[in-house]
Short mmCIF file of N, CA and C in Angstrom, two decimals:
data_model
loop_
_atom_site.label_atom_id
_atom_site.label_comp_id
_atom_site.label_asym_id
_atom_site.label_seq_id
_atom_site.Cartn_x
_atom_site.Cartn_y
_atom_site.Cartn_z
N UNK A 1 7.23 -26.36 -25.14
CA UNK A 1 6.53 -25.21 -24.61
C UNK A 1 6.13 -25.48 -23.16
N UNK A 2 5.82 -24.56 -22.40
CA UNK A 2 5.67 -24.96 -20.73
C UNK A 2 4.02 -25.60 -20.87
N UNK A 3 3.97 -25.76 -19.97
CA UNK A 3 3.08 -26.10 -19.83
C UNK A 3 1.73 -24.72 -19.27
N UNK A 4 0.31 -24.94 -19.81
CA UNK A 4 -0.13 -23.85 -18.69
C UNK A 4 -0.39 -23.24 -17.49
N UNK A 5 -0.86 -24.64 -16.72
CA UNK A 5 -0.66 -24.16 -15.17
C UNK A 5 0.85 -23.71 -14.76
N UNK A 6 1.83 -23.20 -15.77
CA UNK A 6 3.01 -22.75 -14.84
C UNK A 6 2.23 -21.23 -15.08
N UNK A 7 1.53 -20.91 -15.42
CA UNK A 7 0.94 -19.29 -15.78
C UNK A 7 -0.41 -19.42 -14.27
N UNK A 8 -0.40 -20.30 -13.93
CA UNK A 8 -1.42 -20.50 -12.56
C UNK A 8 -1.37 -18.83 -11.96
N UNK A 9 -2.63 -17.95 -11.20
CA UNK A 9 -2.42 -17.21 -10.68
C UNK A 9 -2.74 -17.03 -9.81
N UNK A 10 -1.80 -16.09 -8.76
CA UNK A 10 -1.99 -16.13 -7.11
C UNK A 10 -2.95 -15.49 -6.70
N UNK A 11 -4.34 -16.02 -6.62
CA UNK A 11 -5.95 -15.27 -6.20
C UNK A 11 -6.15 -14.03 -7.10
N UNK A 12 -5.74 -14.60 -8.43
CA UNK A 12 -6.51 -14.01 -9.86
C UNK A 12 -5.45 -13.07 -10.36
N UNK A 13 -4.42 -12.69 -10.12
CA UNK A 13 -3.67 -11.66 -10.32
C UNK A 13 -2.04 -12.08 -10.08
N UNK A 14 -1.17 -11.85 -11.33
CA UNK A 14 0.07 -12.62 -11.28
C UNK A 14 1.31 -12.72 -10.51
N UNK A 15 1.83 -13.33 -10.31
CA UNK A 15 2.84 -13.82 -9.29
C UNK A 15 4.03 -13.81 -9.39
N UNK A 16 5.18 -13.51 -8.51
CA UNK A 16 6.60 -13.84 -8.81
C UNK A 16 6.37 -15.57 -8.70
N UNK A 17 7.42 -16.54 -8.84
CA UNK A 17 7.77 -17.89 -9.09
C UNK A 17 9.00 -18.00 -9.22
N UNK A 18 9.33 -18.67 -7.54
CA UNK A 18 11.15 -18.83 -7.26
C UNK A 18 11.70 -19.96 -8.27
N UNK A 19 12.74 -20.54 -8.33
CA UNK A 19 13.19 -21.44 -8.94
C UNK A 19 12.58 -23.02 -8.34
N UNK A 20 12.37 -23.77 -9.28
CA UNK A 20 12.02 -25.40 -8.72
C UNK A 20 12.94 -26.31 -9.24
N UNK A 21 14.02 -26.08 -9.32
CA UNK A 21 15.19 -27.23 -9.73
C UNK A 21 16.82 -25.92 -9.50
N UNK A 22 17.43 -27.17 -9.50
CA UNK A 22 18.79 -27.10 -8.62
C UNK A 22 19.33 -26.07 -10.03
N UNK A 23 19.11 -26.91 -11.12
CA UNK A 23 19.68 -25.74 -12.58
C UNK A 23 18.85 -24.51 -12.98
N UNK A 24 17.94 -24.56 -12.20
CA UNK A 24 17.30 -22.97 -12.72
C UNK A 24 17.70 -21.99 -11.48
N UNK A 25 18.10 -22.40 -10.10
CA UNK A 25 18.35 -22.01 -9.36
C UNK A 25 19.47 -20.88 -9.88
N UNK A 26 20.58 -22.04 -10.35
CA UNK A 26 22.53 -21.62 -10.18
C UNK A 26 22.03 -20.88 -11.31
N UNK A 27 21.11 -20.72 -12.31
CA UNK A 27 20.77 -20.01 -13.65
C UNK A 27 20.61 -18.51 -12.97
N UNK A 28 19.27 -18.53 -12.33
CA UNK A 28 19.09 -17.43 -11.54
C UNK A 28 19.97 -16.49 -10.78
N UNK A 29 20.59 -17.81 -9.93
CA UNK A 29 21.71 -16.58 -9.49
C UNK A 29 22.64 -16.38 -9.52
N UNK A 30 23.09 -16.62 -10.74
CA UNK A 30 24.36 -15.99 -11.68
C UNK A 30 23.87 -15.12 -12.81
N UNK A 31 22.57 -14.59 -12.92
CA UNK A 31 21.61 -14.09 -13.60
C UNK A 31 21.20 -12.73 -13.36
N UNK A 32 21.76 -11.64 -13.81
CA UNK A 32 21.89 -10.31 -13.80
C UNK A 32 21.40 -9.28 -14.87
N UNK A 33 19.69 -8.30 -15.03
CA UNK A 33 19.27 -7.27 -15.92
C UNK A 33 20.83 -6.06 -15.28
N UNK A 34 21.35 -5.76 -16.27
CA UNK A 34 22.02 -4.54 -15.99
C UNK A 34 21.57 -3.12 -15.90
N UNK A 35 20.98 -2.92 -17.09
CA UNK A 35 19.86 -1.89 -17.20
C UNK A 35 19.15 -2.55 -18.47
N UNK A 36 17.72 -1.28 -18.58
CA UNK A 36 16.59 -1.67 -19.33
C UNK A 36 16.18 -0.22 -20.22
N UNK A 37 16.24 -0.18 -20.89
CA UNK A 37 15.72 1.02 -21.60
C UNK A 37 14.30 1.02 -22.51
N UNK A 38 13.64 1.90 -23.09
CA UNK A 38 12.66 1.96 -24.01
C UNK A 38 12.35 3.28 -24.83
N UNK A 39 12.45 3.18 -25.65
CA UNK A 39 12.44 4.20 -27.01
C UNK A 39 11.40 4.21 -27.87
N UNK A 40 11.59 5.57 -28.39
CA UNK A 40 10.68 5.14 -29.93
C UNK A 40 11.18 4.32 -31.06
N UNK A 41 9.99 2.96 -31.60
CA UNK A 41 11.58 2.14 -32.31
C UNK A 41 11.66 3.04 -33.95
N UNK A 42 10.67 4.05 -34.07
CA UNK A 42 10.72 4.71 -35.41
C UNK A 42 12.04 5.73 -35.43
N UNK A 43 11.66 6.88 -34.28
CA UNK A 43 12.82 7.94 -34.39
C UNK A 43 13.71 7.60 -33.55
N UNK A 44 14.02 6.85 -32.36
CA UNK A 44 15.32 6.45 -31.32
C UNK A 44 15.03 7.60 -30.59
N UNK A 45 14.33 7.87 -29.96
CA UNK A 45 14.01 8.96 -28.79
C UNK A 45 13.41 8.23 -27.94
N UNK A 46 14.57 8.36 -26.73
CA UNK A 46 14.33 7.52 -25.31
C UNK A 46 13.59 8.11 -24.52
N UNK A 47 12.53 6.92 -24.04
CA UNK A 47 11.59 7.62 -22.97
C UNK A 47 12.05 7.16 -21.84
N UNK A 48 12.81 6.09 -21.67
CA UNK A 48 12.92 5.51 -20.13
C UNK A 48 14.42 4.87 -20.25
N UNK A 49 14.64 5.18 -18.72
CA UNK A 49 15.77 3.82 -18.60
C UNK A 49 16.36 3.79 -16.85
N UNK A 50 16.20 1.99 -16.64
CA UNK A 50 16.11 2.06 -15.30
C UNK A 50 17.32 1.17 -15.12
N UNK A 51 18.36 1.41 -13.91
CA UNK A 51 20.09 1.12 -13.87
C UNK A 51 19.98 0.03 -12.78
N UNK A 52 19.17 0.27 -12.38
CA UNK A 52 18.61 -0.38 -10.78
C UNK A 52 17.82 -1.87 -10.84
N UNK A 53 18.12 -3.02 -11.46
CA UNK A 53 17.30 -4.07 -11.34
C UNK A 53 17.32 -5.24 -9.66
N UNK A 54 18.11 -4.95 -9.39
CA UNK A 54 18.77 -6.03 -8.07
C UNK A 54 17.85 -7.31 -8.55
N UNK A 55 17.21 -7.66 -7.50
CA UNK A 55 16.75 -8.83 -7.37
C UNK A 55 15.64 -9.33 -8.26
N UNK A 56 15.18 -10.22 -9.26
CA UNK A 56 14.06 -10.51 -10.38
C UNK A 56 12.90 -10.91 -9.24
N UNK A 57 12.95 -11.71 -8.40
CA UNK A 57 12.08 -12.45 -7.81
C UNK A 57 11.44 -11.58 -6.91
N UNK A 58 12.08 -9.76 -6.27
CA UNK A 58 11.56 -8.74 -5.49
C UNK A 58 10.10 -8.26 -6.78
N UNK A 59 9.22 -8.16 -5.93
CA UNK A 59 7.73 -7.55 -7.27
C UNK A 59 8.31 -5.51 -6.90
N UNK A 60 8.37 -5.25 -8.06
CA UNK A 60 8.76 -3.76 -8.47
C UNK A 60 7.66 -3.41 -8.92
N UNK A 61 7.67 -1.90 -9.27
CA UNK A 61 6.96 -0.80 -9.61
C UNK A 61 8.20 -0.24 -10.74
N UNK A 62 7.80 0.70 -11.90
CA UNK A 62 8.10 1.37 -12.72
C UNK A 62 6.91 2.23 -13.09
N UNK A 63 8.04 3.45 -13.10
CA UNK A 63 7.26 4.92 -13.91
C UNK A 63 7.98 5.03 -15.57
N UNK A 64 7.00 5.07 -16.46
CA UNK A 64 7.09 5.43 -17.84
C UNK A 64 6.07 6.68 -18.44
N UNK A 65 6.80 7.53 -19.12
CA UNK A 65 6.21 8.81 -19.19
C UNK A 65 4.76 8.14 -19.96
N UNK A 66 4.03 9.01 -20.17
CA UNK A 66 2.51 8.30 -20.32
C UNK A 66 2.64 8.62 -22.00
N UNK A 67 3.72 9.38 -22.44
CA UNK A 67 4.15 9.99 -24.16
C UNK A 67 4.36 8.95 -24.68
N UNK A 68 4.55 7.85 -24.03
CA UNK A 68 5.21 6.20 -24.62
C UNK A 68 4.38 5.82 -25.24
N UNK A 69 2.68 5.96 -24.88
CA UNK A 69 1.55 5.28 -25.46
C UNK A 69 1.40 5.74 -26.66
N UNK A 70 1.99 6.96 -27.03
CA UNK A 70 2.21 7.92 -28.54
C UNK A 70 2.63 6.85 -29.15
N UNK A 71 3.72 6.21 -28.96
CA UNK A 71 4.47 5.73 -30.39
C UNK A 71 4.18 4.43 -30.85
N UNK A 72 4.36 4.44 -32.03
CA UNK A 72 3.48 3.10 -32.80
C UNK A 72 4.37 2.24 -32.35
N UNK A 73 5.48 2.16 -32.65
CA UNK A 73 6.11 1.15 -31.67
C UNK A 73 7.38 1.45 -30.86
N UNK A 74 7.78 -0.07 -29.78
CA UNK A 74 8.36 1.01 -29.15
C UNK A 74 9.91 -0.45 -29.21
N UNK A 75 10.96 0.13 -29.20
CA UNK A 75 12.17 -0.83 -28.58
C UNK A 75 12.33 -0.37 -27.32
N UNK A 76 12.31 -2.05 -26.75
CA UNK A 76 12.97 -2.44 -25.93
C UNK A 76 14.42 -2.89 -25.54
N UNK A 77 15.41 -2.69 -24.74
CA UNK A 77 16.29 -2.82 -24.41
C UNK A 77 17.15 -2.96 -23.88
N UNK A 78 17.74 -4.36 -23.46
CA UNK A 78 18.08 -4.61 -21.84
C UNK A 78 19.60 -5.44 -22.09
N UNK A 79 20.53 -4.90 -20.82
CA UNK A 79 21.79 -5.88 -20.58
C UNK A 79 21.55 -6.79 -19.50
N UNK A 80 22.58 -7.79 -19.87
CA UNK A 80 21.96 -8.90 -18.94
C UNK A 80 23.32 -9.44 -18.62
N UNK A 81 23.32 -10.14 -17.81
CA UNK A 81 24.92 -10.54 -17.52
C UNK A 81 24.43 -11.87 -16.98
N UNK A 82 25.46 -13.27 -17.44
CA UNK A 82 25.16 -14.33 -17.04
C UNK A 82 26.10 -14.71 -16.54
N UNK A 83 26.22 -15.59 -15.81
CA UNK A 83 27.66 -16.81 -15.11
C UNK A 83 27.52 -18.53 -15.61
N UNK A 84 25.76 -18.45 -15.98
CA UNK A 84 25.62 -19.81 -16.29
C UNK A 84 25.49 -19.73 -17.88
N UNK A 85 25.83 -21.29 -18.56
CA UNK A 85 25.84 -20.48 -19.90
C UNK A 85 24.38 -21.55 -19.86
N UNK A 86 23.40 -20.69 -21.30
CA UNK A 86 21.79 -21.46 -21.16
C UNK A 86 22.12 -21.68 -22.86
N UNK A 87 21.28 -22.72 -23.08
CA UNK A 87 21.64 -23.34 -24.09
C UNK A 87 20.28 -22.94 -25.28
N UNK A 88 19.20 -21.72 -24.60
CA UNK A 88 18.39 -21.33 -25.05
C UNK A 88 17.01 -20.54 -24.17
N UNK A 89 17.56 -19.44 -24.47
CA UNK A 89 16.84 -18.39 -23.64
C UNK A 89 15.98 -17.48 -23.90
N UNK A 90 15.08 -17.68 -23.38
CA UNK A 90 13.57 -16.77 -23.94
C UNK A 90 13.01 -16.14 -22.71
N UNK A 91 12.01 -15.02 -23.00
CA UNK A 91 11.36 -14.79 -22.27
C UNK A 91 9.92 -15.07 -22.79
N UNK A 92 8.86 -15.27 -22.02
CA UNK A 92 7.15 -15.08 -22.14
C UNK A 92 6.66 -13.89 -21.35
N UNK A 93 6.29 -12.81 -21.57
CA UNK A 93 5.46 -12.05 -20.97
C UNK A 93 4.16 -11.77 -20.88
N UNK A 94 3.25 -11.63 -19.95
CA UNK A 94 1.76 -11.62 -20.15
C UNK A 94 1.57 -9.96 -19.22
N UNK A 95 0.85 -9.64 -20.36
CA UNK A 95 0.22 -7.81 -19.56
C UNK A 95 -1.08 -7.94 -19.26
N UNK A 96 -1.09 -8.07 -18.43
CA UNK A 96 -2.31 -7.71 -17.23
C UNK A 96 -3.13 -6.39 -17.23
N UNK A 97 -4.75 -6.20 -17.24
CA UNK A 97 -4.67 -5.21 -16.98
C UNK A 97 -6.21 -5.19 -16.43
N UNK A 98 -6.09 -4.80 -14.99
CA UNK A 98 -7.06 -5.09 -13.55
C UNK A 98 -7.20 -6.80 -13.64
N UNK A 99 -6.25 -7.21 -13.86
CA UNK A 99 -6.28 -8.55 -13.59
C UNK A 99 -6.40 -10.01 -14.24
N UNK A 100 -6.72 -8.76 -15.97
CA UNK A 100 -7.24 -10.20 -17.16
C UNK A 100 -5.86 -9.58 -17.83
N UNK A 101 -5.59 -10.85 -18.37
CA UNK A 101 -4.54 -10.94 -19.50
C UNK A 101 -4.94 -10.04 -20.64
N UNK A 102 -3.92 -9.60 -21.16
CA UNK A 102 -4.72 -8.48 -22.36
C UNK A 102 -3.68 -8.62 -23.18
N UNK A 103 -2.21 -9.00 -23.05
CA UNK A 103 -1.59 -9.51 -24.49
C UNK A 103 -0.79 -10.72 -23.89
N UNK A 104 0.07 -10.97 -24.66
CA UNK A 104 1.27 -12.32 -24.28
C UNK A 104 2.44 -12.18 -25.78
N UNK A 105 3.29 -11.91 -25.37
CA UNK A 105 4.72 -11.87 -26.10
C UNK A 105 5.48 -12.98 -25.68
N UNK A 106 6.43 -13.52 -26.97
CA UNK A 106 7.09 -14.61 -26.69
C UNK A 106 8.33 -13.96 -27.34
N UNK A 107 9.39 -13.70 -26.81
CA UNK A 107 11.26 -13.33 -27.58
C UNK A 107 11.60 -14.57 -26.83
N UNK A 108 12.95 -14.37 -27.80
CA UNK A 108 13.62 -15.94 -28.12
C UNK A 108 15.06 -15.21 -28.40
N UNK A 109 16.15 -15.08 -27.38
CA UNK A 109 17.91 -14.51 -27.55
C UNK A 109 18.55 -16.03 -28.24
N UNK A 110 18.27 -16.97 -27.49
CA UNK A 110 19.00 -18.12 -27.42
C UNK A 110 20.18 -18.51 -26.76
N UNK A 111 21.73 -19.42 -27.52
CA UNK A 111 22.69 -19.08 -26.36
C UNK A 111 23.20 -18.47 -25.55
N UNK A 112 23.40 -18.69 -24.53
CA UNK A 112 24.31 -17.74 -23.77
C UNK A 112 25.44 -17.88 -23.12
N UNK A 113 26.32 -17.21 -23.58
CA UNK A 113 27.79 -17.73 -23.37
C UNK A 113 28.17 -17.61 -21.80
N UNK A 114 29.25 -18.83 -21.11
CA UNK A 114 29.27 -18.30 -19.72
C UNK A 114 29.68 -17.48 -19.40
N UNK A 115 29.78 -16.53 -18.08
CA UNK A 115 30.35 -15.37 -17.49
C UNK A 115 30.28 -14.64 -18.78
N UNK A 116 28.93 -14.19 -19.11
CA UNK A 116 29.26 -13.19 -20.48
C UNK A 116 28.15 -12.33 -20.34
N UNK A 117 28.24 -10.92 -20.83
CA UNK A 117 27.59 -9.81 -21.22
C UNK A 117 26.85 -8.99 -22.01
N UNK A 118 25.49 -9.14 -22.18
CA UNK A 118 24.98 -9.58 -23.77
C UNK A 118 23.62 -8.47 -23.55
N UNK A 119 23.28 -7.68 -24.93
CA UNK A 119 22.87 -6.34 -24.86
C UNK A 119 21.65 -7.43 -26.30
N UNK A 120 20.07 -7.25 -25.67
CA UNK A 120 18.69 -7.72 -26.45
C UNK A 120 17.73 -6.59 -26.87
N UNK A 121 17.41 -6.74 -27.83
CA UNK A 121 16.70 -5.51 -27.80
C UNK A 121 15.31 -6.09 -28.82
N UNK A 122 14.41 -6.07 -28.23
CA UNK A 122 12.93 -6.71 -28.75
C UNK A 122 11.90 -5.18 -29.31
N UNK A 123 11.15 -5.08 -30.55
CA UNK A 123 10.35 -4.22 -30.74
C UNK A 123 8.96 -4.69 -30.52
N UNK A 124 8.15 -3.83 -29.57
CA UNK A 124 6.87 -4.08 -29.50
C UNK A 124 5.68 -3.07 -30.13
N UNK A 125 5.22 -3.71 -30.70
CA UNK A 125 4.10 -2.59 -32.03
C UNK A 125 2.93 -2.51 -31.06
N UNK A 126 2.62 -1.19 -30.96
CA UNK A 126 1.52 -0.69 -30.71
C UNK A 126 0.27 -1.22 -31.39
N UNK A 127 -1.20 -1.66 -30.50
CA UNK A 127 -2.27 -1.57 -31.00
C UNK A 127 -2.63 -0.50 -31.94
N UNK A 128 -3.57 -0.69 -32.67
CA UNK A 128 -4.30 0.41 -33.26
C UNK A 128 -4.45 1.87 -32.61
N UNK A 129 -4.62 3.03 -33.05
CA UNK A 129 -4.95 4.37 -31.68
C UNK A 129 -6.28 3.69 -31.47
N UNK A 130 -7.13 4.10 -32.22
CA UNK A 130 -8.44 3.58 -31.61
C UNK A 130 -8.82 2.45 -30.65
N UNK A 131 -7.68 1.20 -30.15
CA UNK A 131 -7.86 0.18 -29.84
C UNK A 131 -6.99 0.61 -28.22
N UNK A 132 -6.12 1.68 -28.10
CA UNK A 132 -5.35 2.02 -27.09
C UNK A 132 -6.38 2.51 -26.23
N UNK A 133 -6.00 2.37 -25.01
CA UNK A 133 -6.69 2.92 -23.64
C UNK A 133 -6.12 4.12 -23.02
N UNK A 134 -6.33 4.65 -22.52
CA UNK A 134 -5.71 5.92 -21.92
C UNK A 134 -4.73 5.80 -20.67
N UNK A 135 -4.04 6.83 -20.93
CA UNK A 135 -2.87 6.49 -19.74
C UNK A 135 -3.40 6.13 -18.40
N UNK A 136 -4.48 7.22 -18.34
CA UNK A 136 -5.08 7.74 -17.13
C UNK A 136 -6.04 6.06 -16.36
N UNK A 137 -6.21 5.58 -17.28
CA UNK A 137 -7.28 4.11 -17.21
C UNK A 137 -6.03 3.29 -16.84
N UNK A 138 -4.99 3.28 -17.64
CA UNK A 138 -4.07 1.86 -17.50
C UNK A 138 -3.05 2.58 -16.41
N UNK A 139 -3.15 3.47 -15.73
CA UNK A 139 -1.66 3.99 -14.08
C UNK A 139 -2.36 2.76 -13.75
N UNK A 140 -1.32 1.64 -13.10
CA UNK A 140 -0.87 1.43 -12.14
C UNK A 140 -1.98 0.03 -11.79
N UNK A 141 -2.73 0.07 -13.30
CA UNK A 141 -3.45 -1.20 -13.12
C UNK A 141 -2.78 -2.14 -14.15
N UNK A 142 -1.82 -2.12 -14.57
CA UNK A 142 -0.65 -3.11 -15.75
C UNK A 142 0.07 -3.74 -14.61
N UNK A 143 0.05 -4.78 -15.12
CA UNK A 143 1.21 -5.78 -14.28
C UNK A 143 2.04 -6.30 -15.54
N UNK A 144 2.77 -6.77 -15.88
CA UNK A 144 3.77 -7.51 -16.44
C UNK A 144 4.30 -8.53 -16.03
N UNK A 145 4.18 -10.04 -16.05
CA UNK A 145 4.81 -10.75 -15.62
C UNK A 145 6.00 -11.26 -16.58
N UNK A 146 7.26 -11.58 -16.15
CA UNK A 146 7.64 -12.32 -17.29
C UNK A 146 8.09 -13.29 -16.97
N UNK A 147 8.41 -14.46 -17.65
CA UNK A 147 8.85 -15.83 -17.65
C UNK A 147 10.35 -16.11 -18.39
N UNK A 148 11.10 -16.21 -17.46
CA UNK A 148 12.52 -16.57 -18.16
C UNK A 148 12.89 -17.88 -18.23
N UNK A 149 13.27 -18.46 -19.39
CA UNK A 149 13.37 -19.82 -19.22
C UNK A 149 14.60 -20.37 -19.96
N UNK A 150 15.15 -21.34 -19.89
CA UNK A 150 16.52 -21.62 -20.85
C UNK A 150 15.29 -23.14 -20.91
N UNK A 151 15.42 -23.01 -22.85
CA UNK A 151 14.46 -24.01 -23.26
C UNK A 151 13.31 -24.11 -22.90
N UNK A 152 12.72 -25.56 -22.22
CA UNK A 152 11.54 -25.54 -21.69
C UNK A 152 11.98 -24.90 -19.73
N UNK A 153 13.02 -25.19 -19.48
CA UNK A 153 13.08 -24.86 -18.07
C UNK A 153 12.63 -24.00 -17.35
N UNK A 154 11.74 -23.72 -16.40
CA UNK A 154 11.55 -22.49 -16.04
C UNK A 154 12.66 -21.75 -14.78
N UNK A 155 12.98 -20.89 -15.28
CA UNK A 155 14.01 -20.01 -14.07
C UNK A 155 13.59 -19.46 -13.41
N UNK A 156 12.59 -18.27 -13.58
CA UNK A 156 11.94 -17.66 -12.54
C UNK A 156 10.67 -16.88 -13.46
N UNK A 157 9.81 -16.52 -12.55
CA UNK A 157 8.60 -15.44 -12.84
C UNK A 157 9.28 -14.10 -12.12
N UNK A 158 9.17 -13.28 -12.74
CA UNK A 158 9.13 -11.69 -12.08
C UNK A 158 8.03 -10.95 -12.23
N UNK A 159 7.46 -9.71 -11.30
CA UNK A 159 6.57 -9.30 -11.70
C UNK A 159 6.57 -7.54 -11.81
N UNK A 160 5.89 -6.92 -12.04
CA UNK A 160 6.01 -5.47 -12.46
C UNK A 160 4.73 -4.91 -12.46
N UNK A 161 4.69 -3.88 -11.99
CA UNK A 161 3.30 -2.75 -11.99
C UNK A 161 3.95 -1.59 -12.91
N UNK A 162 3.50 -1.27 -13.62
CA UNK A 162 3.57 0.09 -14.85
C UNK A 162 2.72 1.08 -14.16
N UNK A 163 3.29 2.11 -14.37
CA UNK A 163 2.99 3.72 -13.79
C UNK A 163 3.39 4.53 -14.70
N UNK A 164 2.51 5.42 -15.23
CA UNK A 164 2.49 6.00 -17.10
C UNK A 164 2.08 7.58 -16.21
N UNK A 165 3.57 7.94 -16.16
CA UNK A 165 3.75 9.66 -15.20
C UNK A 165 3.61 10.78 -16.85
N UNK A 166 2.78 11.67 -16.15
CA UNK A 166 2.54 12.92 -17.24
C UNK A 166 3.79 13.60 -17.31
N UNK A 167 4.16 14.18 -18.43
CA UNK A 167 5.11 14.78 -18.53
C UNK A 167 5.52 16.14 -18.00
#
């Protein structure tokens, strides 16, 4: 497992994190999100989907209709394209929100074959209603960081601001 100071944060609030070794580097950049989608994981009614990832290590913004917070749970769903093959690949994500951690998810794909093209799809269950916050409270104060790693290695941090647009 990593260690914790790799979750260290940049004056309280989370950070991209370039590569620190020569193999997480060539990992990285042969390391391609194709697109990302998100649904309801009960009925398969898509709320989002973004075609556009370029660079992991650029900090982005995303708009998700604020109807997303409706569903008890939701799939996730992303292509990814590799050149390096990883011998075990996970992500860690931590959601932020005004600055304190408020959950942490751990998925686990595993191999990855080289120069290959590979479609993940993770379900995330909604809190309780009563335990949910309002769209209007959580615009644009969610960050998302995530942690990609083959094994213990770390490849990179990316980061993300959530924007929950009315319909």
């Amino acid at each position: 497992m990593p260690e914790e100071d790799e979750w260290v944060l940049d004056d309280g609030v989370p950070t991209t994190i370039a590569p620190q070794s020569h193999r997480a580097h060539a990992i990285l950049a042969g390391f391609k999100i194709n697109w990302m989608s998100m649904c309801d994981a009960e009925t398969g009614s898509k709320y989002w989907q973004e075609e556009e990832w370029g660079d992991l290590m650029a900090e982005r913004e995303i708009h998700i209709p604020a109807s997303i917070l409706r569903c008890r749970a939701v799939a996730r769903e992303f292509q990814f394209s590799s050149v390096e093959s990883m011998d075990d690949l996970r992500i860690e994500q931590r959601i932020f929100f005004q600055e304190n951690c408020m959950e942490e998810w751990r998925f686990h794909f595993g191999f990855v074959i080289p120069n290959s093209t590979n479609t993940w799809q993770q379900t995330i269950e909604a809190a309780a209603e009563d335990k949910m916050l309002p769209a209007a409270l959580l615009n644009g104060n969610v960050v998302v960081q995530t942690a990609f790693y083959d094994g213990d290695l770390l490849v990179c941090k990316s980061k993300l601001r959530v924007w929950y647009d009315k319909a």
